[in-house]
mmCIF file of C-alpha atoms and ligand atoms in Angstrom:
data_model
loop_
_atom_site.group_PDB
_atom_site.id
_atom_site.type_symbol
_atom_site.label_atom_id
_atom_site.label_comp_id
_atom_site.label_asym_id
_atom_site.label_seq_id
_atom_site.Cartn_x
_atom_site.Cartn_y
_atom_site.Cartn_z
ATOM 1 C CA UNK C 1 24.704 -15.838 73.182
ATOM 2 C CA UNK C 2 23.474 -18.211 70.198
ATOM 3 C CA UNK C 3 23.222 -20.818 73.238
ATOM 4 C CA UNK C 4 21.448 -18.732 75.998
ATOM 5 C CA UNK C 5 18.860 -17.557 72.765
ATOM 6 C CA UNK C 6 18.243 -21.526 71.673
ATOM 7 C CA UNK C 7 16.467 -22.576 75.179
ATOM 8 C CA UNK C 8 13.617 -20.083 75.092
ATOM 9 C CA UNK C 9 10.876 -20.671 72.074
ATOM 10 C CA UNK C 10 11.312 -17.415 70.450
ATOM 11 C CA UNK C 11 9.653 -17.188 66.942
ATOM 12 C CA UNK C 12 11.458 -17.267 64.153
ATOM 13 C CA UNK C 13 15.062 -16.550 62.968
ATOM 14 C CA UNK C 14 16.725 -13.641 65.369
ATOM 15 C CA UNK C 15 17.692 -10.686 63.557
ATOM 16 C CA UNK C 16 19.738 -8.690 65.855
ATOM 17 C CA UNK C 17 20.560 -8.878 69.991
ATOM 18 C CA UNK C 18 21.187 -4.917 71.106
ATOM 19 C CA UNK C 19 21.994 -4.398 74.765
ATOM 20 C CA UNK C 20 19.946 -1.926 76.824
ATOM 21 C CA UNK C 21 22.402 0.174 79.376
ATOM 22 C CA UNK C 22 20.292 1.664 81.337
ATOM 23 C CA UNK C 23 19.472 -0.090 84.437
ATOM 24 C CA UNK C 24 22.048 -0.656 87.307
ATOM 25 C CA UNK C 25 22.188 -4.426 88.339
ATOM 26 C CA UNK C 26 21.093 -6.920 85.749
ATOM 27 C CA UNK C 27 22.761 -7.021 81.994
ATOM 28 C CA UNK C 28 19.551 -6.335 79.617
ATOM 29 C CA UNK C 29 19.259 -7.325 75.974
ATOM 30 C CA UNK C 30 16.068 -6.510 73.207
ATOM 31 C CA UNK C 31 16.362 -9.648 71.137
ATOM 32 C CA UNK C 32 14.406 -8.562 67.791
ATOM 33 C CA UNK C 33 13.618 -12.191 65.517
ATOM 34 C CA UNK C 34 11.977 -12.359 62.185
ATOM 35 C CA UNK C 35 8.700 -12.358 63.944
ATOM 36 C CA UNK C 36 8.965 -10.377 67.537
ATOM 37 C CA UNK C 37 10.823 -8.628 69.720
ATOM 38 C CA UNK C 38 11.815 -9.875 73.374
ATOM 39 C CA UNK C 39 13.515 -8.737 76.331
ATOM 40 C CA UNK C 40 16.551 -10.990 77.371
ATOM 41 C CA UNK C 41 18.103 -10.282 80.845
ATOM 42 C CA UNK C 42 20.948 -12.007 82.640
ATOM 43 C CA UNK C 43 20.250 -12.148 86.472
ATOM 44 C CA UNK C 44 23.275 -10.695 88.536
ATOM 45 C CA UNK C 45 23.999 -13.345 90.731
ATOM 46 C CA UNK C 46 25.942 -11.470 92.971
ATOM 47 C CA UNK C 47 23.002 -9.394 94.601
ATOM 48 C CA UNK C 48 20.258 -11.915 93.409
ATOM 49 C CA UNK C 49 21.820 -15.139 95.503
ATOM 50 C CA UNK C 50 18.190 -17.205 94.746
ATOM 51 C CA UNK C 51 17.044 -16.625 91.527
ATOM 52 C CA UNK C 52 14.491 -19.666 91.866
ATOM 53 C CA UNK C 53 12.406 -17.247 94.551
ATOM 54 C CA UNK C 54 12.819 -14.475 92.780
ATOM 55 C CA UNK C 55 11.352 -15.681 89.721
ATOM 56 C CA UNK C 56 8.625 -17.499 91.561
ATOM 57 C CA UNK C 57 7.494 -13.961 93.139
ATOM 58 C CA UNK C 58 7.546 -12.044 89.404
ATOM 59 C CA UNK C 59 5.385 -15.424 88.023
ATOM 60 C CA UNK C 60 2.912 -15.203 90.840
ATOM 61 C CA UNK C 61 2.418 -11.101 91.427
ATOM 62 C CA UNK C 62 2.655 -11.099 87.108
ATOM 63 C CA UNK C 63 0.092 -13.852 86.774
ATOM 64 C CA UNK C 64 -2.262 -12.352 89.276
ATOM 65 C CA UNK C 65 -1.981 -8.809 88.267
ATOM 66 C CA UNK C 66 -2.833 -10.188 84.397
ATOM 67 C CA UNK C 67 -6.014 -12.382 85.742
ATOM 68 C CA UNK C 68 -7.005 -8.686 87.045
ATOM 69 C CA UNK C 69 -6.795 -7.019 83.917
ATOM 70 C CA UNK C 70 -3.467 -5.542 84.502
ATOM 71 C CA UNK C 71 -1.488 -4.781 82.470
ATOM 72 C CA UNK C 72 2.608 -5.895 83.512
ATOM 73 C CA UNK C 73 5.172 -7.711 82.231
ATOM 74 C CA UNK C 74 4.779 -11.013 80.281
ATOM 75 C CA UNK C 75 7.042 -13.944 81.366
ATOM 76 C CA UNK C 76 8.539 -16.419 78.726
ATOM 77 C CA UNK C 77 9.225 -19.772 80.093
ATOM 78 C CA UNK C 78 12.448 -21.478 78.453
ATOM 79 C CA UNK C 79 11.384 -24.972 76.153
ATOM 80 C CA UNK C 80 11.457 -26.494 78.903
ATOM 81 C CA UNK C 81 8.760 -24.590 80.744
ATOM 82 C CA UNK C 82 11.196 -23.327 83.557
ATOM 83 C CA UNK C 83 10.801 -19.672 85.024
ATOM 84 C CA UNK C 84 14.546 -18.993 83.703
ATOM 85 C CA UNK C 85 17.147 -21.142 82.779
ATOM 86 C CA UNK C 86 20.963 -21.428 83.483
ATOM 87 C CA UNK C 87 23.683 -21.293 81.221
ATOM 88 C CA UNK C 88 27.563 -21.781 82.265
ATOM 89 C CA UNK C 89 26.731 -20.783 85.749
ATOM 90 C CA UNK C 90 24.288 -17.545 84.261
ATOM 91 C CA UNK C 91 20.760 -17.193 84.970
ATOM 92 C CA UNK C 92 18.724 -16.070 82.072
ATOM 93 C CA UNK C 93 15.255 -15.324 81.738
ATOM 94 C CA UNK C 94 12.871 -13.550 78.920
ATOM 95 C CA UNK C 95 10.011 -11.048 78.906
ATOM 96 C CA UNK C 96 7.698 -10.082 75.789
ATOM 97 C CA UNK C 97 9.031 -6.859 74.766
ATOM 98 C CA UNK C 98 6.519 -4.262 74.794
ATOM 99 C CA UNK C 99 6.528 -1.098 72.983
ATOM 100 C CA UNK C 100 6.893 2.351 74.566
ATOM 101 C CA UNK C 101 9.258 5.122 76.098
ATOM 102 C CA UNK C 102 10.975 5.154 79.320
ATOM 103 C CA UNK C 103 12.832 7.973 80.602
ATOM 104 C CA UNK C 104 16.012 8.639 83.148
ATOM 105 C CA UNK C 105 14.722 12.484 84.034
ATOM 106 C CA UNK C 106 11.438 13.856 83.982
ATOM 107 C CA UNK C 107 10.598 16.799 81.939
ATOM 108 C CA UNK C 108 7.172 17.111 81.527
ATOM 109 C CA UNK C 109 4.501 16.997 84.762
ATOM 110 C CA UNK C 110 2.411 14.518 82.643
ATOM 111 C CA UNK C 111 4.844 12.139 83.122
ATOM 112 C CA UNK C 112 4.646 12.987 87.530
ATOM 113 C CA UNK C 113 0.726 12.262 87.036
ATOM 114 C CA UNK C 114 0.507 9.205 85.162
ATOM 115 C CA UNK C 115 3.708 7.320 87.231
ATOM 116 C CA UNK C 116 1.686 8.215 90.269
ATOM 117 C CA UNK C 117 -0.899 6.684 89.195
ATOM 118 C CA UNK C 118 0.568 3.842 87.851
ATOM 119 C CA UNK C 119 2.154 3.160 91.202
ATOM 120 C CA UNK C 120 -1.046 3.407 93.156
ATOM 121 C CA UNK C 121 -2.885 1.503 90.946
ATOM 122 C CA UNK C 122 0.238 -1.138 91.628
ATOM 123 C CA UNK C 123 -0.416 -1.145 95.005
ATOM 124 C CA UNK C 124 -3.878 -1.112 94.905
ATOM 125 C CA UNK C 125 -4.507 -4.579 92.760
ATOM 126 C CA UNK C 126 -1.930 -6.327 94.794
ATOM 127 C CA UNK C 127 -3.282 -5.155 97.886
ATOM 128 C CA UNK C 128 -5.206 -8.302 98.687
ATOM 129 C CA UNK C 129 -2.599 -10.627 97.033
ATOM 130 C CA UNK C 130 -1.416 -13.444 99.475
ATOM 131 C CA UNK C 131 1.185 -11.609 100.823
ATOM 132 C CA UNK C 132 2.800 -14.954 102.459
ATOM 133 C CA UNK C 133 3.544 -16.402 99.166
ATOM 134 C CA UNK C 134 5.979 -14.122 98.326
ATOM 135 C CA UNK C 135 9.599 -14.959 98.945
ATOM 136 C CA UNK C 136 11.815 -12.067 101.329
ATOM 137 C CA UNK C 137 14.493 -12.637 98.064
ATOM 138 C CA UNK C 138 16.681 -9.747 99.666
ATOM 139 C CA UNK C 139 16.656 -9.443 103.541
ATOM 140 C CA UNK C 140 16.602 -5.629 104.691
ATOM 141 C CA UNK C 141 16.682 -4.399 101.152
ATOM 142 C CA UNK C 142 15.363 -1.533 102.506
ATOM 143 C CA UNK C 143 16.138 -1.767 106.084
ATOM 144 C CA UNK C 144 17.905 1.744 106.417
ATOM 145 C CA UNK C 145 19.754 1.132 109.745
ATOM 146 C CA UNK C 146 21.257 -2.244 108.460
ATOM 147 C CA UNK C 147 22.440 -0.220 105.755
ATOM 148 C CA UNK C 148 23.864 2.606 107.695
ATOM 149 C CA UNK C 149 25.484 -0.370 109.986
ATOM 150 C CA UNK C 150 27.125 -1.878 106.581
ATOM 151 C CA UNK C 151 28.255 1.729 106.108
ATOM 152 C CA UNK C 152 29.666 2.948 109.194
ATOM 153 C CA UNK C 153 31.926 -0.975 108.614
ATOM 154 C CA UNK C 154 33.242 0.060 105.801
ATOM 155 C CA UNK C 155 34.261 3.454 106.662
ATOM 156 C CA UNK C 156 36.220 2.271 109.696
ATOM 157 C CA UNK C 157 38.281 -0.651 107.109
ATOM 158 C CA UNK C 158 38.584 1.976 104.012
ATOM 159 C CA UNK C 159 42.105 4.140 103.598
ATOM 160 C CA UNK C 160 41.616 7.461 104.308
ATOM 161 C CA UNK C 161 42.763 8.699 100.664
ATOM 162 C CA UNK C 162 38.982 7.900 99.973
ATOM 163 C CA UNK C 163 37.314 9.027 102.655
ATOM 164 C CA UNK C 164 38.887 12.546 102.064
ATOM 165 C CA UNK C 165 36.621 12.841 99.303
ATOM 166 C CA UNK C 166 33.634 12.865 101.118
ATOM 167 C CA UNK C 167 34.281 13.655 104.701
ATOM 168 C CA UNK C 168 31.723 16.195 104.774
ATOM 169 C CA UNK C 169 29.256 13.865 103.312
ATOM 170 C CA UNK C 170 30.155 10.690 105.550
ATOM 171 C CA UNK C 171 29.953 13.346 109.098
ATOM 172 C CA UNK C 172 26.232 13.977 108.113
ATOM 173 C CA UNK C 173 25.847 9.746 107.235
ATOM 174 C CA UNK C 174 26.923 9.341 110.978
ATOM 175 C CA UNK C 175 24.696 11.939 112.978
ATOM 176 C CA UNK C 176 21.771 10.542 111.131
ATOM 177 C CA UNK C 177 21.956 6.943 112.816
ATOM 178 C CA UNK C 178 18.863 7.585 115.017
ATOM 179 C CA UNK C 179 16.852 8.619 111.514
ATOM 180 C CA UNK C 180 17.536 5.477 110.176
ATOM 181 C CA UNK C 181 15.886 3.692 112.387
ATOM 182 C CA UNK C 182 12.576 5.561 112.243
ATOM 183 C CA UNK C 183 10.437 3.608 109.870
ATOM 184 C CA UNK C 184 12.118 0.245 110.675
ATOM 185 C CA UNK C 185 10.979 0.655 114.341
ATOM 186 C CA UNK C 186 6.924 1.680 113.343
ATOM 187 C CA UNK C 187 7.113 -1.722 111.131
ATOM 188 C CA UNK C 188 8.537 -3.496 113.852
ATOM 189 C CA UNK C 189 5.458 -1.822 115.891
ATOM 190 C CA UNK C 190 2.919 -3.414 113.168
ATOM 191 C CA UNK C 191 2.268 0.672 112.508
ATOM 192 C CA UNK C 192 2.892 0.454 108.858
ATOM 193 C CA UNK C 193 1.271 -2.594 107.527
ATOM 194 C CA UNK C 194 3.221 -4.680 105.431
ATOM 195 C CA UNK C 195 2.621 -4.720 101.697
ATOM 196 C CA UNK C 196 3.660 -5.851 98.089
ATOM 197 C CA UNK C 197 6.005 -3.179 97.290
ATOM 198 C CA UNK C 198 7.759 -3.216 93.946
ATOM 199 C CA UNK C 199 10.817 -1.589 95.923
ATOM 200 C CA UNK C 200 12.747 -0.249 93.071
ATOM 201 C CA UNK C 201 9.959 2.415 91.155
ATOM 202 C CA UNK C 202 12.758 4.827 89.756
ATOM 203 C CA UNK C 203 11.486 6.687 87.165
ATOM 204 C CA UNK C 204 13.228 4.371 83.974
ATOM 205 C CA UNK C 205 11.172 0.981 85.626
ATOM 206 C CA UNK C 206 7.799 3.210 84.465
ATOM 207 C CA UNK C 207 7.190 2.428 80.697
ATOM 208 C CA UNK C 208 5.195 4.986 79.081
ATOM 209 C CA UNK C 209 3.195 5.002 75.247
ATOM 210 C CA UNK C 210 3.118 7.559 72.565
ATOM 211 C CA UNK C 211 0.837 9.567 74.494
ATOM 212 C CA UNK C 212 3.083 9.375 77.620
ATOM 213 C CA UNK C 213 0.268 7.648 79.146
ATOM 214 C CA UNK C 214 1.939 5.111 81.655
ATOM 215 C CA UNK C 215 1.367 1.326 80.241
ATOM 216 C CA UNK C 216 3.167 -0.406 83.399
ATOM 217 C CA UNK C 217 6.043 -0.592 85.831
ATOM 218 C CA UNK C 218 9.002 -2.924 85.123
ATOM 219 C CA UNK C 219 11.626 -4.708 86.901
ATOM 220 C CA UNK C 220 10.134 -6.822 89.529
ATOM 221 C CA UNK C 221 13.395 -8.057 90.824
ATOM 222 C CA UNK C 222 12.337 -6.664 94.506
ATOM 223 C CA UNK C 223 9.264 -7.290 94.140
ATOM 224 C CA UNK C 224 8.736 -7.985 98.149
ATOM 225 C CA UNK C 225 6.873 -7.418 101.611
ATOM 226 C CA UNK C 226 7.598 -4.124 102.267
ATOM 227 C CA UNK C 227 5.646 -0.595 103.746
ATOM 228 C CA UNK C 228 4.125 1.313 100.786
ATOM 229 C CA UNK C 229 6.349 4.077 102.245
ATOM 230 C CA UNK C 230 9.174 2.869 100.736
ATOM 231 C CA UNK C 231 7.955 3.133 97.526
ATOM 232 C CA UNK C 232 5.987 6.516 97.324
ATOM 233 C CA UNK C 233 9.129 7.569 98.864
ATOM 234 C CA UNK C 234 11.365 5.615 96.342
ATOM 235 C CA UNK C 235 9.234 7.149 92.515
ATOM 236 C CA UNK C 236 9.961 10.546 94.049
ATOM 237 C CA UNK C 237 13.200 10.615 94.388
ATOM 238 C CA UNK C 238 13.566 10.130 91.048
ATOM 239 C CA UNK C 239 10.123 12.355 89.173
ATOM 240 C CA UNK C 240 10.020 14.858 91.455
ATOM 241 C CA UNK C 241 13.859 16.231 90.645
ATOM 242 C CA UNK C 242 15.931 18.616 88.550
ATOM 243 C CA UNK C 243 18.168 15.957 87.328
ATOM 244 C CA UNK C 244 19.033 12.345 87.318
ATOM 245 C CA UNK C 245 21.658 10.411 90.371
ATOM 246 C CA UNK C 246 24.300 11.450 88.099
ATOM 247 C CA UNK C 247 24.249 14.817 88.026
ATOM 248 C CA UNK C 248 27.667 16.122 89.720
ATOM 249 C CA UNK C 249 26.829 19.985 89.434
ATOM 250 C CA UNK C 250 24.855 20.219 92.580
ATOM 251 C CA UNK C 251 24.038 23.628 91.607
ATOM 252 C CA UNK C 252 21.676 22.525 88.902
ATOM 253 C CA UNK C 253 19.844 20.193 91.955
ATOM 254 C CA UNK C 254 17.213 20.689 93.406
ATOM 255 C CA UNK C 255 13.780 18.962 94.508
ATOM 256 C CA UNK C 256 10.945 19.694 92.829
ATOM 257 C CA UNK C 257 7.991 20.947 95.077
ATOM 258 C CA UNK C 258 5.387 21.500 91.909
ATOM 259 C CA UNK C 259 5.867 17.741 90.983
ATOM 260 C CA UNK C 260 6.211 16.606 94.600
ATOM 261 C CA UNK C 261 2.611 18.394 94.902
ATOM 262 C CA UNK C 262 1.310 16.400 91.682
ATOM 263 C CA UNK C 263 2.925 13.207 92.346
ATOM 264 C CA UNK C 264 1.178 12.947 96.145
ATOM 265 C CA UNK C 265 -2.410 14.755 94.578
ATOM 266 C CA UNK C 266 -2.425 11.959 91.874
ATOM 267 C CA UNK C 267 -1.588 8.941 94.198
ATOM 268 C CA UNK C 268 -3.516 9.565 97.070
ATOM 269 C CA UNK C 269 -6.089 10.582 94.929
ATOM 270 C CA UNK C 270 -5.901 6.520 93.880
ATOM 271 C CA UNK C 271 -5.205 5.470 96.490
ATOM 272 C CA UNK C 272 -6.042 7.266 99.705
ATOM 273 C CA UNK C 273 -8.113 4.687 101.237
ATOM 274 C CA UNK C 274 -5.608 1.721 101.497
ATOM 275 C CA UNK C 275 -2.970 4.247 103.490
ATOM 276 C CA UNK C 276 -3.290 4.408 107.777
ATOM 277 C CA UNK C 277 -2.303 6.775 109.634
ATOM 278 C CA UNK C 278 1.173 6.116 110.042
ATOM 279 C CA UNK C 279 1.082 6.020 106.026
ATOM 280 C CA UNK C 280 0.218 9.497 105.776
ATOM 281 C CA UNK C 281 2.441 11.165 108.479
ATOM 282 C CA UNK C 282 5.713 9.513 107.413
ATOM 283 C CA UNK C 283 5.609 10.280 103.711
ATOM 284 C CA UNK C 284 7.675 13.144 104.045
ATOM 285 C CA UNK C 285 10.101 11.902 106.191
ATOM 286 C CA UNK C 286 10.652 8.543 104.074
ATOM 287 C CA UNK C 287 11.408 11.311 101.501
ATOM 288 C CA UNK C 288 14.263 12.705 103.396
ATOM 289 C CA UNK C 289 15.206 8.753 104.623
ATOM 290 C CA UNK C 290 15.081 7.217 100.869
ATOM 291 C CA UNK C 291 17.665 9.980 99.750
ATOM 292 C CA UNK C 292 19.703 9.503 102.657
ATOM 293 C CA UNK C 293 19.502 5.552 102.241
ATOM 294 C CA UNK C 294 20.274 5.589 98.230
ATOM 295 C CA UNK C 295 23.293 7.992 98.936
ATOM 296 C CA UNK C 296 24.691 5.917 101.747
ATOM 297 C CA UNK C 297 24.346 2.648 99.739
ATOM 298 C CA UNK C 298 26.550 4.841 96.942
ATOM 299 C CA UNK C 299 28.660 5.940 99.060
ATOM 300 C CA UNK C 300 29.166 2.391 100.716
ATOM 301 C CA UNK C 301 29.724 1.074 96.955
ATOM 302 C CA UNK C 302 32.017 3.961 96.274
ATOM 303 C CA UNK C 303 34.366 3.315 99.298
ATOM 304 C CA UNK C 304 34.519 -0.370 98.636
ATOM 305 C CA UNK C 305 35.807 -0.549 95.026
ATOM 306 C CA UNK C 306 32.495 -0.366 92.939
ATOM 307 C CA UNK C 307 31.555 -3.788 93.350
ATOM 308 C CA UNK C 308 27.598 -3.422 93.309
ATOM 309 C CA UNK C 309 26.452 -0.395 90.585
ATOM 310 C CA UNK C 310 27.372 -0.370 87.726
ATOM 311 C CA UNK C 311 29.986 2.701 87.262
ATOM 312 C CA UNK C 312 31.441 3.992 83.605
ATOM 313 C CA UNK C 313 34.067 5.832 85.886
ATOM 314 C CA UNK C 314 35.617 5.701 89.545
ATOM 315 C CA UNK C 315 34.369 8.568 91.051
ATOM 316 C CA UNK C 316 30.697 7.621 89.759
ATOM 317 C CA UNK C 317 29.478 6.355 92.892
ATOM 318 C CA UNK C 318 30.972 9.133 94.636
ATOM 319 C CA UNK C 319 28.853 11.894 92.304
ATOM 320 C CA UNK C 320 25.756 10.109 93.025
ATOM 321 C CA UNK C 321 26.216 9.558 96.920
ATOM 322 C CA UNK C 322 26.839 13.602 97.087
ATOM 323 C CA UNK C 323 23.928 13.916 94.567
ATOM 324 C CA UNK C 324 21.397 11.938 96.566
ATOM 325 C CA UNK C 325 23.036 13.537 100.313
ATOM 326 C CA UNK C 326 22.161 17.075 98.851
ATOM 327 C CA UNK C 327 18.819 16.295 97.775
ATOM 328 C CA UNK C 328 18.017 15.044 101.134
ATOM 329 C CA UNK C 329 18.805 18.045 103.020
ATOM 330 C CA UNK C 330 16.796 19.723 100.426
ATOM 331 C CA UNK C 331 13.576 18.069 101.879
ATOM 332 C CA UNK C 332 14.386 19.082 104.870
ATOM 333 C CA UNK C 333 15.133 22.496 104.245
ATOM 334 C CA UNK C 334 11.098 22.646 102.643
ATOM 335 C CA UNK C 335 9.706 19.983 104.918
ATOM 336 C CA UNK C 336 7.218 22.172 106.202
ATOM 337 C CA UNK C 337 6.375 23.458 102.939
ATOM 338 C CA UNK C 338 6.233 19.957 101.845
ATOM 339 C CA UNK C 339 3.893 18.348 105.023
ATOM 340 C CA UNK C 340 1.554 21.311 104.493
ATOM 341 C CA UNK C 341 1.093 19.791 100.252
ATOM 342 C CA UNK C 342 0.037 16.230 101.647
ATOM 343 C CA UNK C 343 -2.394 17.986 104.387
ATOM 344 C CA UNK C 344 -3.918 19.120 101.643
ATOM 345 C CA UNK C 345 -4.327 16.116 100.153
ATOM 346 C CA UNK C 346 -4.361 13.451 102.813
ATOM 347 C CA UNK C 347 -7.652 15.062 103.882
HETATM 348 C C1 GN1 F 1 19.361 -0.319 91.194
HETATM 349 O O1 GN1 F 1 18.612 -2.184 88.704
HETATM 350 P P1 GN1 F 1 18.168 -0.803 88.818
HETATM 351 O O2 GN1 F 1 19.066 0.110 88.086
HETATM 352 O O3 GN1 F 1 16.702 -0.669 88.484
HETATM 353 C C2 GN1 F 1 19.053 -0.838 92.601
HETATM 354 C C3 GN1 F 1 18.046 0.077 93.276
HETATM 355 C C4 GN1 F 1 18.596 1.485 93.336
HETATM 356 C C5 GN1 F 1 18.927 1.946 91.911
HETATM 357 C C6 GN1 F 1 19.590 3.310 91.917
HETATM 358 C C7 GN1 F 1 18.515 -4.530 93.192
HETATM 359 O O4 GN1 F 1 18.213 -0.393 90.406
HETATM 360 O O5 GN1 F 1 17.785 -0.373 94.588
HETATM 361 O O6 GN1 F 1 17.683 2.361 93.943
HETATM 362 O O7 GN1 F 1 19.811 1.017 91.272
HETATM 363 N N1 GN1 F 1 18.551 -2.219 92.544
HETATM 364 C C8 GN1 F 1 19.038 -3.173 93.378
HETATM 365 O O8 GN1 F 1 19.613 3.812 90.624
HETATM 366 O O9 GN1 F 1 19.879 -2.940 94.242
HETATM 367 MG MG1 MG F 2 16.074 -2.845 89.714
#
């Protein structure tokens, strides 16, 4: 660690490295010196093959949204002025820290407002941003019928003693194949525009203050071309639930139509204008689709030895793919309910 903490120009004599376990993918570290605090992160180069364009992409959206007046993460270059910098074959890089709250579950509706705001007011400062200069750093990231493809692979190779677990799960995986292809096929038809979509806007990448007044989203890993779909879709299906992706008591599940109903009032309120047609009609469907996707790429992960979220036990991957399969047939169980809420509001 002393190594990795000597190429980047923090001030002063370190006091303490702690590491922060909450996201999924990268290894995160709060690196307090005599002087500051910063955020230290190694890169998992496993999912993240090019870290080069993926730093390039957080520099340029980070740099733009700051000559804006937005407020988003800080980069620190290493001594040598590099975007991140490489250490016995591990990418490193280093953010300001900034001070605030962050939360796995939502319990308070303040919390649905401001994130929905903070979102659309995400998407609507990068919405002129040169969308060509961004790098594709993940290829059909969210490209639901590649997914279900990689899926339906892995369930033919896998021994049955783990597909027993979640037969019932894996049947309703395969007589969904047609759904996955829906909002692939209207961006293929240039009927959802493409966008800068932050791509990963669960609830613990929206950092909050004292007042629970959201200060800015984090973890611009995905940061990519993408349909804005994707990611009204994505914040909800973590705000507007009872519990977090590891809750295994699905009796204590359920979605949450009072924050589902703030969540879309607050963001189209923002950002109304910048969404077509085709925006506006699928919401509720990418709803149903984003649970679907997240619980088949579990379920993939589960039934191929854990190899791609982070699990503190075997069958953790398993409790989240049933998790995220029940809360999409939830939304479709109120999707009328639901389409009539963003009537209202798509007006
Ligand atoms: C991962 O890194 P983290 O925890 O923010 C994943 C997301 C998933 C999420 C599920 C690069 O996000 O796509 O939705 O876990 N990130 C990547 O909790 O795969
Ligand atoms: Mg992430």
């Amino acid at each position: 660690m002393e190594e990795i903490l000597n190429k980047f120009p923090f001030k002063g004599a370190i006091e303490s490295v702690v590491e922060n376990t909450i996201g999924l993918i990268n290894n995160t570290y709060v690196v307090t010196s005599e002087y500051e605090k910063y955020i230290l992160q190694r890169i998992n180069k496993d999912i993240f093959k090019n870290p080069e364009e993926l730093m390039e992409n957080i520099n340029l959206t980070t740099n733009y949204l700051n000559d804006l007046g937005k407020k988003t993460l800080s980069l620190i270059k290493d001594k040598e002025g590099a975007l991140y910098t490489t250490c016995q074959g591990e990418h490193w890089r280093a953010f300001k820290y900034i001070e605030s709250k962050s939360f796995k579950k939502v319990e308070n509706i303040k919390i649905v407002a401001e994130s929905a705001k903070e979102l659309a007011n995400f998407h609507k400062h990068l919405i002129s941003f040169p969308i060509h200069t961004l790098n594709n750093t993940i290829p059909d990231f969210h490209n639901t019928l590649v997914i279900f493809k990689k899926f339906q692979d892995i369930c033919l190779n896998c021994p049955e003693s783990l597909t027993n677990q979640s037969i019932q799960e894996i049947n309703y995986i395969l007589s969904k194949e047609e759904d996955c292809e829906i909002i692939y096929k209207l961006l293929v038809k240039n009927k959802l525009p493409l966008r800068v979509c932050h791509n990963d806007p669960k609830v613990s990448n929206f950092l909050f203050d004292h007042s629970l007044n959201a200060i800015c989203l984090i973890d611009l890993d995905t940061l990519m071309p993408g349909t804005l779909l994707t990611d009204i879709s994505d914040a909800i299906r973590t705000i507007c639930v009872s519990e977090t992706e590891d809750e295994s008591d699905l009796k204590k599940l359920h979605f949450k139509c009072d924050y589902f109903e703030e969540f879309i009032k607050t963001y189209l309120d923002e950002n109304k204008m910048n969404l077509n047609y085709y925006e506006l009609n699928n919401i509720v469907k990418s709803i149903e689709l984003i649970f679907l996707e997240q619980g088949i790429r579990f379920l993939t992960d589960y039934l191929n030895g854990n190899k791609y979220f982070k699990v503190s036990y075997r069958d953790q991957n398993l409790v989240r793919a049933k998790n995220q399969i029940y809360l999409s047939k939830e939304v479709v169980k109120n999707n009328n309910y639901l389409e009539e809420i963003v009537k209202q509001y798509a007006r």
